[in-house]
């Protein structure tokens, strides 16, 4: 036996509901009152910024292990280092072109926690 066509249904009989089904909720966008008179709830926003580090090892509280430590430095070669070496070569001081790679003056200082090894911050020169 075939089910009845849609145009043969009279629509008066409600659809059978199973016990685990819930009645569909109204569309929240249609029923929401956009202009409510309730005051907005007060929320506290906390902004955590990176810790200020300098060119030398710094005594700081590590955000990962919470220990007060003196940071471990690792220097990173940057574009500025390459530009300084290139300028030395350009002005016929090619024997001194390696100096920016050995000096800390033209490289960024990355600070790390000596206890847990987590990155703390970078001092850009």
PDB file of C-alpha atoms in Angstrom:
ATOM      1  CA  UNK A   1       0.000   0.000   0.000  1.00  0.00           C
ATOM      2  CA  UNK A   2       1.420   3.403  -1.024  1.00  0.00           C
ATOM      3  CA  UNK A   3       1.392   6.369   1.339  1.00  0.00           C
ATOM      4  CA  UNK A   4      -1.049   9.212   0.510  1.00  0.00           C
ATOM      5  CA  UNK A   5       0.109  12.116  -1.649  1.00  0.00           C
ATOM      6  CA  UNK A   6       0.745  15.480  -0.005  1.00  0.00           C
ATOM      7  CA  UNK A   7      -2.338  17.061  -1.570  1.00  0.00           C
ATOM      8  CA  UNK A   8      -4.494  14.294  -0.034  1.00  0.00           C
ATOM      9  CA  UNK A   9      -3.420  15.109   3.550  1.00  0.00           C
ATOM     10  CA  UNK A  10      -5.838  17.363   5.376  1.00  0.00           C
ATOM     11  CA  UNK A  11      -3.303  18.662   7.879  1.00  0.00           C
ATOM     12  CA  UNK A  12      -5.666  18.321  10.840  1.00  0.00           C
ATOM     13  CA  UNK A  13      -3.942  15.301  12.356  1.00  0.00           C
ATOM     14  CA  UNK A  14      -0.779  16.223  14.285  1.00  0.00           C
ATOM     15  CA  UNK A  15       2.354  14.344  13.438  1.00  0.00           C
ATOM     16  CA  UNK A  16       3.111  11.485  15.781  1.00  0.00           C
ATOM     17  CA  UNK A  17       5.838  12.311  18.286  1.00  0.00           C
ATOM     18  CA  UNK A  18       8.173   9.842  19.840  1.00  0.00           C
ATOM     19  CA  UNK A  19       8.977  10.267  23.541  1.00  0.00           C
ATOM     20  CA  UNK A  20      12.618  11.225  22.876  1.00  0.00           C
ATOM     21  CA  UNK A  21      11.712  14.017  20.443  1.00  0.00           C
ATOM     22  CA  UNK A  22      11.303  17.548  21.668  1.00  0.00           C
ATOM     23  CA  UNK A  23       8.998  20.204  20.347  1.00  0.00           C
ATOM     24  CA  UNK A  24      10.933  22.453  17.968  1.00  0.00           C
ATOM     25  CA  UNK A  25      11.903  25.768  19.520  1.00  0.00           C
ATOM     26  CA  UNK A  26      10.990  29.103  17.993  1.00  0.00           C
ATOM     27  CA  UNK A  27      13.567  30.803  15.812  1.00  0.00           C
ATOM     28  CA  UNK A  28      15.663  32.909  18.227  1.00  0.00           C
ATOM     29  CA  UNK A  29      16.259  35.590  15.596  1.00  0.00           C
ATOM     30  CA  UNK A  30      12.522  36.141  15.077  1.00  0.00           C
ATOM     31  CA  UNK A  31      11.566  36.093  18.753  1.00  0.00           C
ATOM     32  CA  UNK A  32      14.527  38.005  20.202  1.00  0.00           C
ATOM     33  CA  UNK A  33      13.879  41.520  21.378  1.00  0.00           C
ATOM     34  CA  UNK A  34      16.775  43.574  20.068  1.00  0.00           C
ATOM     35  CA  UNK A  35      15.914  46.667  22.124  1.00  0.00           C
ATOM     36  CA  UNK A  36      16.046  45.336  25.688  1.00  0.00           C
ATOM     37  CA  UNK A  37      15.999  47.689  28.651  1.00  0.00           C
ATOM     38  CA  UNK A  38      18.304  45.558  30.805  1.00  0.00           C
ATOM     39  CA  UNK A  39      21.665  47.105  31.634  1.00  0.00           C
ATOM     40  CA  UNK A  40      24.649  45.286  30.121  1.00  0.00           C
ATOM     41  CA  UNK A  41      26.462  42.959  32.474  1.00  0.00           C
ATOM     42  CA  UNK A  42      29.777  44.214  33.779  1.00  0.00           C
ATOM     43  CA  UNK A  43      32.740  42.147  32.700  1.00  0.00           C
ATOM     44  CA  UNK A  44      36.357  42.513  33.660  1.00  0.00           C
ATOM     45  CA  UNK A  45      38.782  42.236  30.758  1.00  0.00           C
ATOM     46  CA  UNK A  46      42.350  41.245  31.580  1.00  0.00           C
ATOM     47  CA  UNK A  47      44.971  41.931  28.931  1.00  0.00           C
ATOM     48  CA  UNK A  48      48.235  40.034  29.362  1.00  0.00           C
ATOM     49  CA  UNK A  49      51.111  41.643  27.548  1.00  0.00           C
ATOM     50  CA  UNK A  50      54.571  40.269  26.892  1.00  0.00           C
ATOM     51  CA  UNK A  51      57.123  41.051  29.519  1.00  0.00           C
ATOM     52  CA  UNK A  52      59.528  43.866  28.783  1.00  0.00           C
ATOM     53  CA  UNK A  53      63.018  42.538  28.191  1.00  0.00           C
ATOM     54  CA  UNK A  54      66.213  44.325  27.298  1.00  0.00           C
ATOM     55  CA  UNK A  55      69.521  43.562  25.612  1.00  0.00           C
ATOM     56  CA  UNK A  56      70.960  41.969  28.777  1.00  0.00           C
ATOM     57  CA  UNK A  57      69.798  39.013  30.902  1.00  0.00           C
ATOM     58  CA  UNK A  58      66.820  40.129  32.978  1.00  0.00           C
ATOM     59  CA  UNK A  59      65.485  38.987  36.356  1.00  0.00           C
ATOM     60  CA  UNK A  60      61.881  38.072  35.637  1.00  0.00           C
ATOM     61  CA  UNK A  61      59.037  35.826  36.762  1.00  0.00           C
ATOM     62  CA  UNK A  62      58.571  33.075  34.158  1.00  0.00           C
ATOM     63  CA  UNK A  63      54.956  32.911  32.932  1.00  0.00           C
ATOM     64  CA  UNK A  64      55.190  29.128  32.435  1.00  0.00           C
ATOM     65  CA  UNK A  65      56.851  27.773  35.594  1.00  0.00           C
ATOM     66  CA  UNK A  66      56.241  30.864  37.797  1.00  0.00           C
ATOM     67  CA  UNK A  67      59.840  30.850  39.032  1.00  0.00           C
ATOM     68  CA  UNK A  68      61.845  34.044  39.452  1.00  0.00           C
ATOM     69  CA  UNK A  69      64.835  33.574  37.162  1.00  0.00           C
ATOM     70  CA  UNK A  70      67.543  35.425  35.275  1.00  0.00           C
ATOM     71  CA  UNK A  71      66.796  34.866  31.588  1.00  0.00           C
ATOM     72  CA  UNK A  72      69.053  32.922  29.247  1.00  0.00           C
ATOM     73  CA  UNK A  73      69.878  34.809  26.027  1.00  0.00           C
ATOM     74  CA  UNK A  74      70.188  33.486  22.493  1.00  0.00           C
ATOM     75  CA  UNK A  75      71.090  35.932  19.764  1.00  0.00           C
ATOM     76  CA  UNK A  76      69.389  35.733  16.376  1.00  0.00           C
ATOM     77  CA  UNK A  77      70.805  36.994  13.097  1.00  0.00           C
ATOM     78  CA  UNK A  78      68.368  39.331  11.340  1.00  0.00           C
ATOM     79  CA  UNK A  79      68.122  41.357   8.157  1.00  0.00           C
ATOM     80  CA  UNK A  80      69.838  44.215   9.968  1.00  0.00           C
ATOM     81  CA  UNK A  81      72.865  41.963  10.541  1.00  0.00           C
ATOM     82  CA  UNK A  82      73.068  41.133   6.835  1.00  0.00           C
ATOM     83  CA  UNK A  83      72.679  44.814   5.871  1.00  0.00           C
ATOM     84  CA  UNK A  84      75.527  45.848   8.183  1.00  0.00           C
ATOM     85  CA  UNK A  85      77.791  43.165   6.702  1.00  0.00           C
ATOM     86  CA  UNK A  86      76.773  44.197   3.178  1.00  0.00           C
ATOM     87  CA  UNK A  87      77.553  47.844   3.861  1.00  0.00           C
ATOM     88  CA  UNK A  88      80.998  46.932   5.193  1.00  0.00           C
ATOM     89  CA  UNK A  89      81.688  44.988   1.988  1.00  0.00           C
ATOM     90  CA  UNK A  90      80.347  47.820  -0.153  1.00  0.00           C
ATOM     91  CA  UNK A  91      82.690  50.387   1.400  1.00  0.00           C
ATOM     92  CA  UNK A  92      85.790  48.228   0.870  1.00  0.00           C
ATOM     93  CA  UNK A  93      85.954  47.012   4.454  1.00  0.00           C
ATOM     94  CA  UNK A  94      85.398  43.419   3.395  1.00  0.00           C
ATOM     95  CA  UNK A  95      87.848  42.024   5.990  1.00  0.00           C
ATOM     96  CA  UNK A  96      85.494  43.382   8.673  1.00  0.00           C
ATOM     97  CA  UNK A  97      82.302  42.009   7.106  1.00  0.00           C
ATOM     98  CA  UNK A  98      82.109  39.155   9.651  1.00  0.00           C
ATOM     99  CA  UNK A  99      82.020  41.541  12.663  1.00  0.00           C
ATOM    100  CA  UNK A 100      78.182  42.006  12.682  1.00  0.00           C
ATOM    101  CA  UNK A 101      77.786  38.212  12.923  1.00  0.00           C
ATOM    102  CA  UNK A 102      80.114  37.992  15.938  1.00  0.00           C
ATOM    103  CA  UNK A 103      78.846  41.109  17.699  1.00  0.00           C
ATOM    104  CA  UNK A 104      75.559  41.263  19.616  1.00  0.00           C
ATOM    105  CA  UNK A 105      74.964  44.864  18.523  1.00  0.00           C
ATOM    106  CA  UNK A 106      73.329  43.911  15.205  1.00  0.00           C
ATOM    107  CA  UNK A 107      71.394  40.846  16.389  1.00  0.00           C
ATOM    108  CA  UNK A 108      68.111  40.394  18.294  1.00  0.00           C
ATOM    109  CA  UNK A 109      68.220  38.991  21.830  1.00  0.00           C
ATOM    110  CA  UNK A 110      65.733  36.162  22.516  1.00  0.00           C
ATOM    111  CA  UNK A 111      65.073  35.570  26.223  1.00  0.00           C
ATOM    112  CA  UNK A 112      64.324  32.055  27.557  1.00  0.00           C
ATOM    113  CA  UNK A 113      63.639  30.648  31.020  1.00  0.00           C
ATOM    114  CA  UNK A 114      66.658  28.593  32.208  1.00  0.00           C
ATOM    115  CA  UNK A 115      64.371  26.302  34.305  1.00  0.00           C
ATOM    116  CA  UNK A 116      61.689  25.230  31.830  1.00  0.00           C
ATOM    117  CA  UNK A 117      63.149  26.561  28.557  1.00  0.00           C
ATOM    118  CA  UNK A 118      60.019  28.527  27.587  1.00  0.00           C
ATOM    119  CA  UNK A 119      60.301  31.606  25.374  1.00  0.00           C
ATOM    120  CA  UNK A 120      59.797  34.853  27.318  1.00  0.00           C
ATOM    121  CA  UNK A 121      60.408  37.644  24.829  1.00  0.00           C
ATOM    122  CA  UNK A 122      62.602  39.294  22.215  1.00  0.00           C
ATOM    123  CA  UNK A 123      64.588  42.491  22.383  1.00  0.00           C
ATOM    124  CA  UNK A 124      64.799  43.906  18.849  1.00  0.00           C
ATOM    125  CA  UNK A 125      67.707  46.200  18.071  1.00  0.00           C
TER     126      UNK A 125
END
